[in-house]
Structure formats: structure tokens, C-alpha cells
Amino acid sequence: DAGITQSPRHKVTETGTPVTLRCHQTENHRYMYWYRQDPGHGLRLIHYSYGVKDTDKGEVSDGYSVSRSKTEDFLLTLESATSSQTSVYFCAITNRSTGELFFGEGSRLTVL
Amino acid sequence: GIQVEQSPPDLILQEGANSTLRCNFSDSVNNLQWFHQNPWGQLINLFYIPSGTKQNGRLSATTVATERYSLLYISSSQTTDSGVYFCAVDNYGQNFVFGPGTRLSVLP
């Protein structure tokens, strides 16, 4: 157990509304990631963070922003949600000793 | 960027059968992991195996880094082995790239 919790676990929202997903970790890991998983596309990296206030874009970052003001929290924001952002979102960390990747339980977002 | 392929895309087995899943990658890597996504969507770590061979119960994995592939072996499969198996690699960039997965169905 890598001590990762995601919230909310399920959310239904309407097109055009802002949405924030939270990832919280308890083990002081430096690297945190947001992935989305869609049928036919597997897992794709949205954004990642390598420290407080240090973030970078991944493969599918358009329409998303992130923030990391504390080591333990990594927030993913959809400023104006679209139906194409309906997906399952996974947060992950890499263990600072081994580099092994661990995932949270996922957040299912539906944009109507 | 690095490309990751997995084969076969789908696999149906009878309970008790053995199987081999393959992951090919297009460049040298410093990290490679196998994950199992169960029917409830959880991503479970199976092996962290950038090179060599590891075993954990009925599962084992081998990575031949010089030839850019990894194999996941499942012996005496059980219905609880059903789900999707992902290979993920990191080629020194701190970002893992995932393969498309192998969907395994084990029938009772």
C-alpha cells in the first residue's frame, strides 16, 4: 500500500463546469502523476510533478491544469469540462528508493 | 518517444492452463513493471523487473533488456487472474509509458 487516496471516487458533472480531482499521499514521495484511462487508449499521462510547485506536461495535457502546493497533495483541474474528458483518472507515485510506480484507486468522471 | 507493444491483445483460457504474455519495447529502459487491472478497475503491481527473472507464486516474469522484451508467465490459471495485464516502461525520463494491455479471461 503506497498510501495514495483519490477524491472524489465518482463524479458526474455537466459540460462547461470546473472540476478538481485530488490526490493525497502520506509517504512523502517526490514524484506524482495523473493518468487517464480510456477504452482503446490504455493509460496516458496527463501531467506529473517532481516536487512542490514543480510540474510538467504529459502526453495529453490539453484542457487540464495541475497544482502542487504541498508534497502530499497533487490536484488536477478541468477548467471547463467537456464530454471528451469523460474518463477514469488515476493518480500515481513513484517510490523514491526503487522508482516503482504505484497507483491510487481511480476517479471515474462523467461529463454530460 | 518509446513505443510499447503487448501480445496477444486477448487471451481466453480454461482454468488450470498456463499462459505467456509478451511486452516489446523500442528503446533501452531503466524501469519495467507489470500490472494487473482487475475487473473492479484496480491497478495491482505484479513485478518491478527492469532485467532478470522474478517469481511470485504462480506468476513469474523475465526481462531481457538487451533484446527489448519482457515475458509474464501465468501458471495454473485461476478465474481470479482475469483482467487486463499492462506492461509499463520508463526510459530514463521518470515517466512511464504503458502498453495497450492483454485482456485475459479465465473460464471455470
Short mmCIF file of C-alpha atoms in Angstrom, two decimals:
data_model
loop_
_atom_site.label_atom_id
_atom_site.label_comp_id
_atom_site.label_asym_id
_atom_site.label_seq_id
_atom_site.Cartn_x
_atom_site.Cartn_y
_atom_site.Cartn_z
CA ASP A 1 0.00 0.00 0.00
CA ALA A 2 1.60 3.25 -1.14
CA GLY A 3 -0.75 5.44 0.90
CA ILE A 4 -2.49 7.09 -2.06
CA THR A 5 -6.07 8.29 -1.84
CA GLN A 6 -8.07 9.95 -4.59
CA SER A 7 -11.18 12.07 -4.22
CA PRO A 8 -13.85 12.10 -5.33
CA ARG A 9 -14.01 8.49 -6.49
CA HIS A 10 -17.03 9.17 -8.69
CA LYS A 11 -18.31 12.41 -10.13
CA VAL A 12 -20.95 13.37 -12.67
CA THR A 13 -20.88 16.91 -13.96
CA GLU A 14 -22.11 18.99 -16.85
CA THR A 15 -20.20 20.37 -19.81
CA GLY A 16 -18.58 23.69 -19.04
CA THR A 17 -18.30 23.29 -15.28
CA PRO A 18 -14.95 23.27 -13.46
CA VAL A 19 -13.82 20.05 -11.82
CA THR A 20 -10.95 19.36 -9.44
CA LEU A 21 -9.67 15.92 -8.58
CA ARG A 22 -7.44 15.46 -5.58
CA CYS A 23 -4.63 13.01 -5.00
CA HIS A 24 -3.27 12.68 -1.49
CA GLN A 25 -0.23 10.65 -0.43
CA THR A 26 1.11 10.03 3.03
CA GLU A 27 4.66 8.83 2.36
CA ASN A 28 6.47 11.95 1.18
CA HIS A 29 7.09 10.74 -2.37
CA ARG A 30 8.63 13.30 -4.65
CA TYR A 31 7.09 12.26 -7.97
CA MET A 32 3.32 12.25 -8.54
CA TYR A 33 1.39 11.65 -11.74
CA TRP A 34 -2.07 11.95 -13.23
CA TYR A 35 -3.10 9.43 -15.90
CA ARG A 36 -6.36 8.95 -17.73
CA GLN A 37 -7.61 5.60 -18.94
CA ASP A 38 -9.94 5.26 -21.90
CA PRO A 39 -11.07 2.24 -23.92
CA GLY A 40 -8.75 1.73 -26.86
CA HIS A 41 -6.12 4.14 -25.50
CA GLY A 42 -4.83 2.47 -22.38
CA LEU A 43 -3.21 4.68 -19.76
CA ARG A 44 -1.94 8.07 -20.87
CA LEU A 45 -0.01 10.62 -18.85
CA ILE A 46 -1.69 13.99 -18.35
CA HIS A 47 0.68 15.86 -16.04
CA TYR A 48 3.29 14.99 -13.49
CA SER A 49 5.06 16.69 -10.61
CA TYR A 50 8.63 16.30 -9.38
CA GLY A 51 8.27 18.47 -6.30
CA VAL A 52 6.31 21.27 -4.67
CA LYS A 53 5.37 23.79 -7.36
CA ASP A 54 7.31 21.74 -9.96
CA THR A 55 5.07 20.28 -12.63
CA ASP A 56 5.29 19.35 -16.28
CA LYS A 57 3.05 18.25 -19.11
CA GLY A 58 2.47 14.74 -20.26
CA GLU A 59 1.13 13.26 -23.46
CA VAL A 60 -2.47 14.53 -23.15
CA SER A 61 -2.28 17.76 -21.14
CA ASP A 62 -4.60 19.98 -23.20
CA GLY A 63 -7.62 21.08 -21.18
CA TYR A 64 -6.02 20.20 -17.84
CA SER A 65 -4.03 22.07 -15.25
CA VAL A 66 -2.35 20.86 -12.08
CA SER A 67 -1.06 22.27 -8.85
CA ARG A 68 1.13 21.00 -6.07
CA SER A 69 1.39 23.41 -3.16
CA LYS A 70 2.23 20.67 -0.65
CA THR A 71 4.23 17.48 -1.03
CA GLU A 72 1.25 15.34 -0.13
CA ASP A 73 -1.35 16.80 -2.49
CA PHE A 74 -1.48 16.89 -6.28
CA LEU A 75 -4.59 18.48 -7.79
CA LEU A 76 -5.89 18.00 -11.31
CA THR A 77 -8.26 20.70 -12.59
CA LEU A 78 -10.50 20.73 -15.61
CA GLU A 79 -11.27 24.44 -16.01
CA SER A 80 -14.27 23.80 -18.25
CA ALA A 81 -15.14 20.13 -18.54
CA THR A 82 -16.00 18.63 -21.92
CA SER A 83 -17.56 15.30 -22.81
CA SER A 84 -14.21 14.13 -24.20
CA GLN A 85 -12.84 14.33 -20.66
CA THR A 86 -15.18 11.60 -19.50
CA SER A 87 -12.69 9.02 -18.29
CA VAL A 88 -11.20 7.21 -15.36
CA TYR A 89 -8.40 9.23 -13.79
CA PHE A 90 -5.59 7.58 -11.89
CA CYS A 91 -3.08 9.21 -9.61
CA ALA A 92 0.29 7.54 -9.15
CA ILE A 93 3.55 7.97 -7.29
CA THR A 94 7.00 6.54 -7.78
CA ASN A 95 8.76 5.11 -4.78
CA ARG A 96 11.77 7.33 -4.20
CA SER A 97 14.02 4.38 -3.39
CA THR A 98 13.17 1.96 -6.19
CA GLY A 99 11.45 4.05 -8.86
CA GLU A 100 8.50 1.64 -8.75
CA LEU A 101 5.14 3.12 -9.82
CA PHE A 102 2.08 2.72 -7.59
CA PHE A 103 -1.49 3.75 -8.37
CA GLY A 104 -4.40 5.09 -6.46
CA GLU A 105 -7.83 3.52 -6.87
CA GLY A 106 -9.02 5.86 -9.61
CA SER A 107 -11.68 8.52 -10.02
CA ARG A 108 -14.44 7.99 -12.53
CA LEU A 109 -15.57 11.27 -14.11
CA THR A 110 -18.61 11.57 -16.34
CA VAL A 111 -19.20 14.82 -18.19
CA LEU A 112 -22.73 15.12 -19.58
CA GLY B 1 9.22 8.50 -27.82
CA ILE B 2 9.48 4.93 -26.72
CA GLN B 3 6.90 2.50 -28.10
CA VAL B 4 5.48 -0.42 -26.14
CA GLU B 5 3.66 -3.35 -27.70
CA GLN B 6 1.92 -6.23 -25.99
CA SER B 7 0.77 -9.55 -27.31
CA PRO B 8 -1.62 -11.18 -27.57
CA PRO B 9 -4.29 -8.47 -27.24
CA ASP B 10 -6.81 -11.00 -25.98
CA LEU B 11 -6.45 -14.42 -24.42
CA ILE B 12 -9.08 -16.90 -23.29
CA LEU B 13 -8.01 -19.82 -21.12
CA GLN B 14 -9.57 -22.67 -19.30
CA GLU B 15 -8.88 -22.72 -15.58
CA GLY B 16 -5.66 -24.58 -14.88
CA ALA B 17 -3.96 -23.68 -18.15
CA ASN B 18 -0.65 -21.85 -18.47
CA SER B 19 -0.01 -18.69 -20.48
CA THR B 20 2.74 -16.35 -21.59
CA LEU B 21 2.22 -12.64 -22.18
CA ARG B 22 4.79 -10.61 -24.06
CA CYS B 23 5.90 -6.98 -23.91
CA ASN B 24 8.20 -5.48 -26.57
CA PHE B 25 9.70 -2.03 -26.27
CA SER B 26 11.53 0.10 -28.79
CA ASP B 27 14.37 1.59 -26.75
CA SER B 28 16.53 0.88 -23.73
CA VAL B 29 14.74 1.22 -20.40
CA ASN B 30 15.75 1.62 -16.79
CA ASN B 31 12.41 0.56 -15.32
CA LEU B 32 9.83 -2.00 -16.37
CA GLN B 33 6.75 -3.06 -14.49
CA TRP B 34 3.86 -5.46 -14.97
CA PHE B 35 0.43 -4.56 -13.63
CA HIS B 36 -2.84 -6.44 -13.35
CA GLN B 37 -6.04 -4.44 -13.65
CA ASN B 38 -8.77 -6.45 -12.03
CA PRO B 39 -12.44 -6.34 -13.08
CA TRP B 40 -13.06 -3.64 -10.47
CA GLY B 41 -10.52 -1.37 -12.14
CA GLN B 42 -7.76 -1.54 -9.54
CA LEU B 43 -4.20 -1.49 -10.87
CA ILE B 44 -2.16 -4.00 -8.94
CA ASN B 45 1.62 -4.18 -9.07
CA LEU B 46 2.87 -7.59 -10.12
CA PHE B 47 6.55 -7.16 -10.87
CA TYR B 48 9.15 -4.45 -10.97
CA ILE B 49 11.64 -6.07 -13.33
CA PRO B 50 13.98 -3.92 -15.46
CA SER B 51 16.11 -7.03 -16.05
CA GLY B 52 16.38 -10.65 -14.97
CA THR B 53 13.78 -13.06 -13.66
CA LYS B 54 11.43 -12.91 -10.69
CA GLN B 55 8.79 -15.27 -9.36
CA ASN B 56 5.83 -14.73 -7.10
CA GLY B 57 3.72 -17.81 -6.56
CA ARG B 58 2.12 -18.89 -9.84
CA LEU B 59 3.41 -15.81 -11.64
CA SER B 60 6.88 -15.16 -12.93
CA ALA B 61 8.45 -12.59 -15.21
CA THR B 62 11.58 -12.32 -17.27
CA THR B 63 13.03 -9.20 -18.88
CA VAL B 64 15.78 -9.41 -21.48
CA ALA B 65 16.75 -5.76 -21.64
CA THR B 66 19.35 -6.21 -24.39
CA GLU B 67 16.68 -7.69 -26.68
CA ARG B 68 13.98 -5.25 -25.53
CA TYR B 69 11.28 -7.60 -24.35
CA SER B 70 9.69 -8.92 -21.20
CA LEU B 71 7.56 -12.00 -20.61
CA LEU B 72 4.95 -12.63 -17.95
CA TYR B 73 4.16 -16.28 -17.20
CA ILE B 74 0.96 -17.36 -15.50
CA SER B 75 0.79 -20.98 -14.47
CA SER B 76 -2.25 -22.96 -13.36
CA SER B 77 -4.50 -20.01 -14.13
CA GLN B 78 -7.48 -19.23 -11.91
CA THR B 79 -10.63 -17.23 -12.61
CA THR B 80 -9.26 -14.51 -10.33
CA ASP B 81 -6.43 -13.99 -12.82
CA SER B 82 -8.92 -12.49 -15.27
CA GLY B 83 -8.47 -8.86 -16.16
CA VAL B 84 -6.07 -6.77 -18.17
CA TYR B 85 -2.30 -7.06 -17.88
CA PHE B 86 -0.23 -3.99 -18.62
CA CYS B 87 3.45 -3.60 -19.20
CA ALA B 88 4.93 -0.15 -18.48
CA VAL B 89 8.42 1.12 -19.17
CA ASP B 90 10.47 4.16 -18.23
CA ASN B 91 13.41 5.09 -20.39
CA TYR B 92 15.25 7.39 -18.02
CA GLY B 93 12.66 10.15 -18.18
CA GLN B 94 10.81 9.47 -14.92
CA ASN B 95 7.66 8.94 -16.97
CA PHE B 96 6.24 5.50 -17.56
CA VAL B 97 4.79 4.63 -20.96
CA PHE B 98 2.16 1.90 -20.98
CA GLY B 99 1.47 -0.80 -23.50
CA PRO B 100 -2.09 -1.35 -24.72
CA GLY B 101 -2.57 -4.37 -22.46
CA THR B 102 -3.52 -8.03 -22.80
CA ARG B 103 -7.07 -8.89 -21.79
CA LEU B 104 -7.15 -12.30 -20.10
CA SER B 105 -10.32 -14.25 -19.48
CA VAL B 106 -10.03 -17.45 -17.44
CA LEU B 107 -13.07 -19.68 -17.73
CA PRO B 108 -14.16 -22.05 -14.95
#
